[in-house]
Amino acid sequence: MSNVDLKKRIKYNKKRRKKKKKTKISIDRDNGVYVALILLVLIGLLLVFTSSSYYALYEQGDLYFFIRKQAMWAVIGLGFMELFARVDYHFLRKFTWPLAGGTLGLLVLVLVIGKEINGAKRWIEVGGLSIQPSEIAKYAVVFILAHIIVKMGKEIKTIKKGIFLPLSIGAIFAVLVLAEKNLSITVVIAMVTYFMIMVAGANIRVLLGLIPVGFLGGLGLIIIEPYRLERLTTYLNPWADQSDSGYQLVHSLMAIGSGGVTGQGLGNSMQKALYMPEPHNDFIFAILAEEFGLLGCIFVIGLFIFLIISAIKVAMKAKDIYGRLLAIGITLVIAIQAIINISVVTGSIPVTGVPLPFISTGGTSLLINLVAMGVLLNIAKQGKKNRIDDEDDVIVRR
């Protein structure tokens, strides 16, 4: 290549970089992640309103009680998402251990002063707002594991540092969450920990050997608690006790069945009319199925799949190993929760309390998930910027 051609190529690439900087959506956000995310949040607001209307009017005397709160948290969450999308994720690494200590403190505090609902202490009341520390714990584990895995380098291949240390950290958080009687989030933390160290390159034979141990441990946790054992037996035959233990699952299946292919139409759900307990929470997907049918369900599931695939692409193109592990961890949290929630609602696994990300009502969950998405968007931004710089280097070398 002649000097004239080289200068032209460099000049062209500089113009292209300036153009990319002006077009914010191409560098400040990953298009796939951003579009799918905004659609899920908007669909979530619509579903919270339609699913909670009867319950809100009956319990609070205000038709807009739940949608007003959810919309407020959505606006706040999207604001924080934009903020964290502009904060270099490497800067956040400095706060790994303060985040760990603060989260552990909240998990202990909730056991002492937490608000008890249905026999479980999961919420801390602060000035009329409810904070759920377990929602923070899921992502705290992701940040901690990404940090220590990068520091250990090739020692990830050893059993002591590559498997025992990360599993021990995950176990500390999981045990504290389990003490809240929150087995579902405990499972999420355990699975995120397991898959993060697997992706990082830990000894695969040892990890595969831990699968039956984890299965037996989970089964043991179910058996020792009568209400968990009841949920398992109900899952096997929910119709046997449809007026008590099988009530919620039966009405969920009825909602899905009555929705058919195209649904009953927006606002026309029967199950939300005080038949299904708190339909705007963990079983909101059933209301989606009833009002928008199979087509609506396929669309929402498709959005989750598109979001997850886009997030995986962000991880693959991340600037460094730390960014890659963060992106993988964030993706795992969202994917595992979505899979568990939809599986529960459709009767594919026993009933357990996992919200559907971005859609189920819940301020803490929505806020924390959106903050995590902001971090993911920054990883995408850094990856794009790094690729542009690499292209310049290639041109110069030529």
Coordinates of N, CA and C in Angstrom, one line a residue, residues 152-351:
M152 N -6.8 -14.6 39.9 CA -6.1 -15.9 40.1 C -5.5 -16.4 38.8
G153 N -5.9 -15.8 37.6 CA -5.2 -16.2 36.4 C -5.3 -17.7 36.1
K154 N -4.1 -18.3 35.8 CA -4.1 -19.7 35.4 C -4.4 -20.6 36.6
E155 N -4.4 -20.1 37.8 CA -4.8 -20.9 39.0 C -6.2 -21.3 39.0
I156 N -7.0 -20.8 38.0 CA -8.4 -21.2 37.9 C -8.5 -22.7 37.6
K157 N -7.4 -23.3 37.1 CA -7.3 -24.7 36.8 C -7.2 -25.6 38.0
T158 N -6.8 -24.9 39.1 CA -6.5 -25.7 40.3 C -7.9 -25.9 41.1
I159 N -7.9 -27.0 41.8 CA -9.2 -27.3 42.6 C -9.4 -26.3 43.7
K160 N -8.3 -26.0 44.4 CA -8.3 -25.1 45.6 C -8.8 -23.7 45.3
K161 N -8.2 -23.1 44.3 CA -8.5 -21.7 44.0 C -9.6 -21.6 42.9
G162 N -9.5 -22.5 41.9 CA -10.4 -22.5 40.8 C -11.8 -22.9 41.1
I163 N -12.0 -23.8 42.1 CA -13.3 -24.4 42.4 C -13.7 -24.1 43.8
F164 N -12.9 -24.5 44.8 CA -13.2 -24.3 46.2 C -13.5 -22.9 46.6
L165 N -12.6 -22.0 46.2 CA -12.7 -20.6 46.6 C -14.0 -19.9 46.0
P166 N -14.2 -20.0 44.7 CA -15.4 -19.4 44.2 C -16.7 -20.0 44.7
L167 N -16.7 -21.3 44.9 CA -17.9 -22.0 45.5 C -18.1 -21.6 46.9
S168 N -17.1 -21.4 47.6 CA -17.2 -20.9 49.0 C -17.8 -19.6 49.1
I169 N -17.4 -18.7 48.2 CA -17.9 -17.3 48.2 C -19.4 -17.4 47.9
G170 N -19.7 -18.1 46.8 CA -21.1 -18.3 46.4 C -22.0 -18.9 47.6
A171 N -21.4 -19.9 48.3 CA -22.1 -20.5 49.4 C -22.4 -19.6 50.5
I172 N -21.5 -18.7 50.8 CA -21.8 -17.7 51.9 C -23.0 -16.9 51.6
F173 N -23.1 -16.4 50.4 CA -24.3 -15.6 50.1 C -25.5 -16.5 50.0
A174 N -25.4 -17.7 49.4 CA -26.5 -18.6 49.3 C -27.1 -19.0 50.6
V175 N -26.2 -19.3 51.6 CA -26.7 -19.7 52.9 C -27.5 -18.6 53.6
L176 N -27.0 -17.4 53.5 CA -27.7 -16.2 54.1 C -29.0 -16.0 53.4
V177 N -29.1 -16.1 52.1 CA -30.4 -16.0 51.4 C -31.3 -17.1 51.8
L178 N -30.8 -18.3 51.9 CA -31.6 -19.5 52.3 C -32.2 -19.3 53.7
A179 N -31.4 -18.6 54.6 CA -31.9 -18.3 55.9 C -33.2 -17.4 55.9
E180 N -33.4 -16.7 54.8 CA -34.6 -15.9 54.6 C -35.8 -16.7 54.2
K181 N -35.5 -18.0 54.0 CA -36.5 -19.0 53.4 C -36.8 -18.6 52.0
N182 N -35.7 -18.4 51.2 CA -35.8 -18.0 49.8 C -34.9 -19.0 49.0
L183 N -35.5 -20.2 48.8 CA -34.7 -21.2 48.1 C -34.5 -20.9 46.7
S184 N -35.5 -20.2 46.1 CA -35.4 -19.9 44.6 C -34.2 -19.0 44.3
I185 N -34.0 -17.9 45.1 CA -32.8 -17.0 44.8 C -31.5 -17.8 45.2
T186 N -31.6 -18.6 46.2 CA -30.4 -19.5 46.6 C -30.0 -20.3 45.4
V187 N -31.0 -20.9 44.7 CA -30.7 -21.7 43.5 C -30.1 -20.8 42.4
V188 N -30.6 -19.6 42.2 CA -30.1 -18.7 41.2 C -28.6 -18.4 41.5
I189 N -28.3 -18.1 42.7 CA -26.9 -17.8 43.1 C -26.0 -19.0 42.9
A190 N -26.5 -20.2 43.3 CA -25.7 -21.4 43.1 C -25.4 -21.7 41.6
M191 N -26.4 -21.5 40.8 CA -26.2 -21.8 39.4 C -25.3 -20.8 38.7
V192 N -25.5 -19.5 39.1 CA -24.6 -18.4 38.5 C -23.2 -18.7 38.9
T193 N -22.9 -19.1 40.1 CA -21.6 -19.4 40.6 C -21.0 -20.5 39.8
Y194 N -21.8 -21.6 39.7 CA -21.3 -22.8 39.0 C -20.9 -22.5 37.5
F195 N -21.8 -21.8 36.8 CA -21.6 -21.6 35.4 C -20.5 -20.6 35.1
M196 N -20.4 -19.6 36.0 CA -19.3 -18.6 35.9 C -17.9 -19.2 36.0
I197 N -17.7 -20.1 36.9 CA -16.4 -20.8 37.1 C -16.2 -21.8 36.0
M198 N -17.3 -22.4 35.4 CA -17.1 -23.3 34.3 C -16.7 -22.5 33.1
V199 N -17.3 -21.4 32.8 CA -17.0 -20.6 31.6 C -15.5 -20.1 31.8
A200 N -15.1 -19.8 33.0 CA -13.8 -19.2 33.3 C -12.7 -20.2 33.0
G201 N -13.0 -21.5 32.9 CA -12.0 -22.5 32.6 C -11.6 -23.4 33.8
A202 N -12.5 -23.5 34.8 CA -12.2 -24.4 35.9 C -12.2 -25.9 35.5
N203 N -11.6 -26.7 36.3 CA -11.6 -28.2 36.0 C -12.9 -28.7 35.8
I204 N -13.2 -29.1 34.5 CA -14.5 -29.5 34.1 C -14.9 -30.9 34.7
R205 N -14.0 -31.7 34.9 CA -14.3 -33.1 35.5 C -14.8 -32.9 36.9
V206 N -14.1 -32.1 37.7 CA -14.6 -31.8 39.1 C -15.9 -31.2 39.1
L207 N -16.2 -30.2 38.2 CA -17.4 -29.5 38.1 C -18.6 -30.5 37.8
L208 N -18.3 -31.4 36.8 CA -19.4 -32.3 36.4 C -19.7 -33.3 37.6
G209 N -18.6 -33.6 38.4 CA -18.8 -34.5 39.5 C -19.6 -33.8 40.6
L210 N -19.7 -32.5 40.6 CA -20.5 -31.7 41.6 C -22.0 -31.7 41.3
I211 N -22.4 -32.1 40.1 CA -23.8 -32.0 39.7 C -24.6 -32.9 40.6
P212 N -24.3 -34.2 40.8 CA -25.1 -35.0 41.6 C -25.1 -34.5 43.1
V213 N -24.0 -34.0 43.5 CA -23.9 -33.4 44.9 C -24.9 -32.3 45.1
G214 N -24.9 -31.4 44.1 CA -25.9 -30.2 44.1 C -27.3 -30.7 44.0
F215 N -27.6 -31.7 43.2 CA -28.9 -32.2 43.1 C -29.4 -32.8 44.4
L216 N -28.6 -33.7 45.0 CA -28.9 -34.3 46.3 C -29.1 -33.2 47.4
G217 N -28.2 -32.2 47.4 CA -28.3 -31.1 48.4 C -29.6 -30.4 48.2
G218 N -30.0 -30.1 47.0 CA -31.3 -29.4 46.7 C -32.5 -30.2 47.2
L219 N -32.4 -31.5 46.9 CA -33.5 -32.4 47.3 C -33.6 -32.5 48.8
G220 N -32.4 -32.5 49.4 CA -32.5 -32.5 50.9 C -33.1 -31.2 51.5
L221 N -32.8 -30.1 50.9 CA -33.4 -28.8 51.4 C -34.9 -28.8 51.2
I222 N -35.4 -29.5 50.2 CA -36.8 -29.6 49.9 C -37.5 -30.5 51.0
I223 N -36.8 -31.6 51.2 CA -37.4 -32.6 52.1 C -37.5 -32.2 53.5
I224 N -36.5 -31.4 54.0 CA -36.5 -31.0 55.4 C -37.5 -29.9 55.8
E225 N -38.0 -29.2 54.8 CA -39.0 -28.2 55.0 C -40.4 -28.7 54.5
P226 N -41.4 -28.8 55.4 CA -42.7 -29.4 55.0 C -43.3 -28.6 53.9
Y227 N -43.2 -27.3 53.9 CA -43.9 -26.5 52.8 C -43.2 -26.7 51.5
R228 N -41.9 -26.9 51.5 CA -41.2 -27.2 50.2 C -41.6 -28.6 49.7
L229 N -41.7 -29.5 50.6 CA -42.1 -30.9 50.2 C -43.5 -30.9 49.7
E230 N -44.3 -30.1 50.3 CA -45.7 -30.0 49.8 C -45.8 -29.4 48.4
R231 N -44.9 -28.5 48.1 CA -44.8 -27.9 46.7 C -44.4 -28.9 45.7
L232 N -43.5 -29.8 46.1 CA -43.0 -30.9 45.2 C -44.1 -31.8 44.9
T233 N -44.8 -32.3 46.0 CA -46.0 -33.2 45.7 C -47.1 -32.6 44.9
T234 N -47.3 -31.3 45.2 CA -48.3 -30.5 44.4 C -48.0 -30.5 43.0
Y235 N -46.7 -30.3 42.7 CA -46.2 -30.2 41.3 C -46.5 -31.5 40.6
L236 N -46.4 -32.6 41.2 CA -46.6 -33.9 40.6 C -48.1 -34.1 40.3
N237 N -49.0 -33.5 41.1 CA -50.4 -33.6 40.8 C -51.2 -32.4 41.4
P238 N -51.1 -31.2 40.8 CA -51.7 -30.0 41.4 C -53.2 -30.1 41.5
W239 N -53.9 -31.0 40.7 CA -55.3 -31.1 40.7 C -55.8 -31.9 41.9
A240 N -54.9 -32.6 42.6 CA -55.4 -33.4 43.8 C -55.8 -32.5 44.9
D241 N -55.2 -31.3 45.0 CA -55.6 -30.4 46.1 C -55.7 -29.0 45.5
Q242 N -56.6 -28.8 44.5 CA -56.7 -27.6 43.8 C -57.3 -26.4 44.6
S243 N -57.9 -26.7 45.7 CA -58.4 -25.6 46.6 C -57.4 -25.1 47.6
D244 N -56.3 -25.8 47.7 CA -55.3 -25.4 48.8 C -53.9 -25.3 48.2
S245 N -53.1 -26.4 48.3 CA -51.7 -26.3 47.9 C -51.5 -26.2 46.4
G246 N -52.5 -26.7 45.6 CA -52.4 -26.6 44.2 C -53.2 -25.5 43.6
Y247 N -53.7 -24.6 44.4 CA -54.6 -23.5 44.0 C -53.9 -22.6 42.9
Q248 N -52.8 -22.1 43.3 CA -52.1 -21.1 42.4 C -51.7 -21.7 41.1
L249 N -51.1 -22.9 41.1 CA -50.7 -23.5 39.9 C -51.9 -23.9 39.0
V250 N -52.9 -24.4 39.6 CA -54.1 -24.8 38.8 C -54.7 -23.6 38.1
H251 N -54.8 -22.5 38.8 CA -55.4 -21.3 38.2 C -54.4 -20.7 37.1
S252 N -53.1 -20.9 37.3 CA -52.2 -20.5 36.3 C -52.4 -21.3 35.0
L253 N -52.5 -22.6 35.2 CA -52.8 -23.4 34.0 C -54.1 -23.1 33.3
M254 N -55.1 -22.8 34.2 CA -56.4 -22.4 33.6 C -56.3 -21.1 32.8
A255 N -55.5 -20.2 33.3 CA -55.3 -18.9 32.6 C -54.6 -19.2 31.2
I256 N -53.6 -20.0 31.3 CA -52.8 -20.3 30.0 C -53.7 -21.0 29.0
G257 N -54.5 -22.0 29.5 CA -55.4 -22.7 28.6 C -56.5 -21.9 28.0
S258 N -57.1 -21.0 28.8 CA -58.2 -20.1 28.3 C -57.7 -19.1 27.3
G259 N -56.4 -18.8 27.3 CA -55.8 -17.8 26.4 C -55.8 -18.3 25.0
G260 N -55.6 -19.6 24.8 CA -55.6 -20.1 23.5 C -54.4 -19.5 22.7
V261 N -54.6 -19.4 21.4 CA -53.6 -18.9 20.5 C -53.5 -17.4 20.5
T262 N -54.6 -16.7 20.5 CA -54.6 -15.2 20.3 C -55.0 -14.5 21.6
G263 N -55.4 -15.2 22.6 CA -55.8 -14.6 23.9 C -57.2 -14.0 24.0
Q264 N -57.6 -13.7 25.2 CA -58.9 -13.1 25.5 C -59.0 -11.6 25.2
G265 N -57.8 -11.0 25.0 CA -57.7 -9.5 24.8 C -57.3 -8.8 26.0
L266 N -56.7 -7.6 25.8 CA -56.2 -6.8 26.9 C -57.3 -6.4 27.9
G267 N -57.0 -6.8 29.2 CA -58.0 -6.4 30.2 C -59.0 -7.5 30.4
N268 N -59.1 -8.5 29.6 CA -60.2 -9.5 29.7 C -59.8 -10.8 30.5
S269 N -58.8 -10.8 31.2 CA -58.4 -11.9 32.0 C -59.4 -12.2 33.1
M270 N -59.8 -13.4 33.3 CA -60.7 -13.8 34.4 C -60.0 -14.1 35.7
Q271 N -58.8 -14.7 35.5 CA -58.0 -15.2 36.7 C -57.5 -14.0 37.5
K272 N -57.3 -12.9 36.9 CA -56.8 -11.7 37.7 C -57.9 -11.1 38.6
A273 N -59.1 -11.5 38.3 CA -60.3 -11.0 39.1 C -60.4 -11.7 40.4
L274 N -59.3 -11.6 41.2 CA -59.3 -12.2 42.6 C -59.3 -13.7 42.7
Y275 N -59.1 -14.4 41.5 CA -59.0 -15.8 41.6 C -57.5 -16.2 41.8
M276 N -56.6 -15.6 41.1 CA -55.2 -15.9 41.3 C -54.6 -14.9 42.3
P277 N -54.0 -15.4 43.4 CA -53.3 -14.5 44.4 C -52.2 -13.7 43.8
E278 N -52.3 -12.4 43.9 CA -51.2 -11.4 43.5 C -50.8 -11.8 42.1
P279 N -51.6 -11.7 41.1 CA -51.3 -12.1 39.7 C -50.2 -11.2 39.1
H280 N -49.9 -10.0 39.7 CA -48.9 -9.1 39.1 C -47.5 -9.5 39.5
N281 N -47.4 -10.5 40.4 CA -46.0 -10.8 40.9 C -45.5 -12.0 40.1
D282 N -45.2 -13.1 40.7 CA -44.5 -14.2 40.1 C -45.2 -14.9 39.0
F283 N -46.6 -14.8 39.0 CA -47.4 -15.5 38.0 C -48.0 -14.6 36.9
I284 N -47.3 -13.4 36.7 CA -47.7 -12.5 35.7 C -47.7 -13.1 34.3
F285 N -46.8 -14.0 34.1 CA -46.7 -14.7 32.7 C -48.0 -15.4 32.4
A286 N -48.8 -15.9 33.4 CA -50.0 -16.6 33.2 C -51.1 -15.6 32.7
I287 N -51.0 -14.3 33.2 CA -52.0 -13.3 32.7 C -51.6 -12.9 31.3
L288 N -50.3 -12.8 31.0 CA -49.9 -12.6 29.6 C -50.5 -13.6 28.7
A289 N -50.4 -14.9 29.1 CA -50.9 -16.0 28.3 C -52.4 -15.9 28.1
E290 N -53.1 -15.5 29.2 CA -54.6 -15.5 29.1 C -55.1 -14.3 28.2
E291 N -54.4 -13.2 28.3 CA -54.9 -12.0 27.6 C -54.3 -11.9 26.2
F292 N -53.1 -12.4 26.0 CA -52.4 -12.3 24.6 C -52.2 -13.6 24.0
G293 N -52.5 -14.7 24.7 CA -52.4 -16.0 24.1 C -51.0 -16.5 23.8
L294 N -51.0 -17.6 23.0 CA -49.7 -18.2 22.7 C -48.8 -17.3 21.9
L295 N -49.4 -16.5 21.1 CA -48.6 -15.6 20.2 C -47.9 -14.5 21.1
G296 N -48.6 -14.0 22.1 CA -48.0 -13.0 23.0 C -46.9 -13.7 23.8
C297 N -47.1 -14.9 24.3 CA -46.0 -15.6 25.0 C -44.8 -15.8 24.2
I298 N -45.0 -16.2 22.9 CA -43.9 -16.5 22.0 C -43.1 -15.2 21.8
F299 N -43.9 -14.1 21.7 CA -43.2 -12.8 21.4 C -42.3 -12.4 22.6
V300 N -42.9 -12.5 23.9 CA -42.1 -12.2 25.1 C -40.9 -13.1 25.2
I301 N -41.1 -14.4 25.1 CA -40.0 -15.4 25.2 C -39.0 -15.0 24.1
G302 N -39.4 -14.7 22.9 CA -38.5 -14.3 21.8 C -37.7 -13.1 22.2
L303 N -38.3 -12.1 22.9 CA -37.5 -11.0 23.3 C -36.4 -11.3 24.3
F304 N -36.8 -12.3 25.3 CA -35.8 -12.7 26.2 C -34.6 -13.4 25.5
I305 N -35.0 -14.3 24.6 CA -34.0 -15.0 23.8 C -33.1 -14.1 23.1
F306 N -33.7 -13.1 22.4 CA -32.9 -12.1 21.7 C -32.0 -11.3 22.6
L307 N -32.5 -10.9 23.8 CA -31.7 -10.2 24.8 C -30.6 -11.0 25.2
I308 N -30.8 -12.3 25.5 CA -29.7 -13.1 26.0 C -28.7 -13.4 25.0
I309 N -29.1 -13.6 23.7 CA -28.1 -13.8 22.6 C -27.3 -12.5 22.4
S310 N -28.0 -11.4 22.5 CA -27.3 -10.1 22.3 C -26.3 -9.9 23.4
A311 N -26.7 -10.3 24.7 CA -25.8 -10.1 25.8 C -24.6 -11.1 25.7
I312 N -24.8 -12.3 25.2 CA -23.7 -13.2 25.0 C -22.7 -12.7 24.0
K313 N -23.2 -12.0 22.9 CA -22.3 -11.4 21.9 C -21.5 -10.3 22.6
V314 N -22.1 -9.5 23.5 CA -21.4 -8.5 24.2 C -20.3 -9.1 25.0
A315 N -20.5 -10.2 25.7 CA -19.5 -10.9 26.4 C -18.4 -11.4 25.5
M316 N -18.7 -12.0 24.4 CA -17.7 -12.5 23.5 C -16.8 -11.4 22.9
K317 N -17.3 -10.2 22.8 CA -16.6 -9.1 22.2 C -16.1 -8.1 23.3
A318 N -16.1 -8.5 24.5 CA -15.7 -7.6 25.6 C -14.2 -7.3 25.5
K319 N -13.9 -6.2 26.1 CA -12.5 -5.6 25.9 C -11.5 -6.5 26.6
D320 N -11.9 -7.2 27.8 CA -11.0 -8.0 28.5 C -11.7 -9.1 29.3
I321 N -11.0 -9.9 30.0 CA -11.6 -11.1 30.7 C -12.5 -10.6 31.8
Y322 N -12.2 -9.5 32.5 CA -13.1 -9.0 33.5 C -14.4 -8.6 33.0
G323 N -14.4 -7.9 31.9 CA -15.7 -7.5 31.2 C -16.4 -8.7 30.7
R324 N -15.7 -9.7 30.2 CA -16.4 -10.9 29.7 C -17.1 -11.6 30.8
L325 N -16.4 -11.8 31.9 CA -17.0 -12.5 33.0 C -18.2 -11.7 33.6
L326 N -18.1 -10.4 33.7 CA -19.2 -9.6 34.2 C -20.4 -9.8 33.3
A327 N -20.2 -9.7 32.0 CA -21.3 -9.8 31.0 C -21.9 -11.2 31.1
I328 N -21.1 -12.2 31.2 CA -21.6 -13.6 31.3 C -22.5 -13.7 32.6
G329 N -21.9 -13.2 33.7 CA -22.7 -13.3 35.0 C -24.0 -12.6 35.0
I330 N -24.0 -11.4 34.4 CA -25.3 -10.6 34.3 C -26.3 -11.4 33.4
T331 N -25.8 -11.9 32.3 CA -26.6 -12.7 31.4 C -27.2 -13.9 32.1
L332 N -26.4 -14.6 32.9 CA -26.8 -15.8 33.6 C -27.9 -15.5 34.6
V333 N -27.8 -14.4 35.3 CA -28.8 -14.0 36.3 C -30.2 -13.8 35.6
I334 N -30.2 -13.0 34.5 CA -31.4 -12.8 33.8 C -32.0 -14.0 33.2
A335 N -31.1 -14.8 32.5 CA -31.6 -16.0 31.8 C -32.1 -17.1 32.8
I336 N -31.4 -17.3 33.9 CA -31.8 -18.3 34.8 C -33.2 -18.0 35.5
Q337 N -33.3 -16.7 35.8 CA -34.6 -16.2 36.4 C -35.8 -16.4 35.5
A338 N -35.5 -16.0 34.2 CA -36.6 -16.1 33.2 C -37.0 -17.5 33.0
I339 N -36.0 -18.4 32.9 CA -36.3 -19.8 32.7 C -37.1 -20.4 33.8
I340 N -36.6 -20.1 35.1 CA -37.3 -20.7 36.2 C -38.7 -20.1 36.3
N341 N -38.9 -18.8 36.2 CA -40.3 -18.2 36.3 C -41.2 -18.8 35.3
I342 N -40.9 -18.9 34.0 CA -41.8 -19.4 33.0 C -42.0 -20.9 33.2
S343 N -41.0 -21.6 33.7 CA -41.2 -23.1 34.0 C -42.1 -23.3 35.1
V344 N -42.1 -22.4 36.1 CA -43.0 -22.5 37.3 C -44.4 -22.3 36.8
V345 N -44.6 -21.2 36.1 CA -46.0 -20.8 35.7 C -46.6 -21.8 34.8
T346 N -45.8 -22.5 33.9 CA -46.4 -23.5 33.0 C -46.4 -24.9 33.6
G347 N -46.0 -25.0 34.9 CA -46.1 -26.3 35.6 C -45.0 -27.2 35.2
S348 N -43.9 -26.7 34.7 CA -42.8 -27.6 34.3 C -41.9 -27.9 35.4
I349 N -41.8 -27.1 36.5 CA -41.1 -27.4 37.7 C -41.9 -27.0 38.9
P350 N -41.6 -27.4 40.1 CA -42.4 -27.0 41.3 C -42.4 -25.5 41.5
V351 N -43.5 -25.1 42.1 CA -43.7 -23.7 42.4 C -42.6 -23.1 43.3

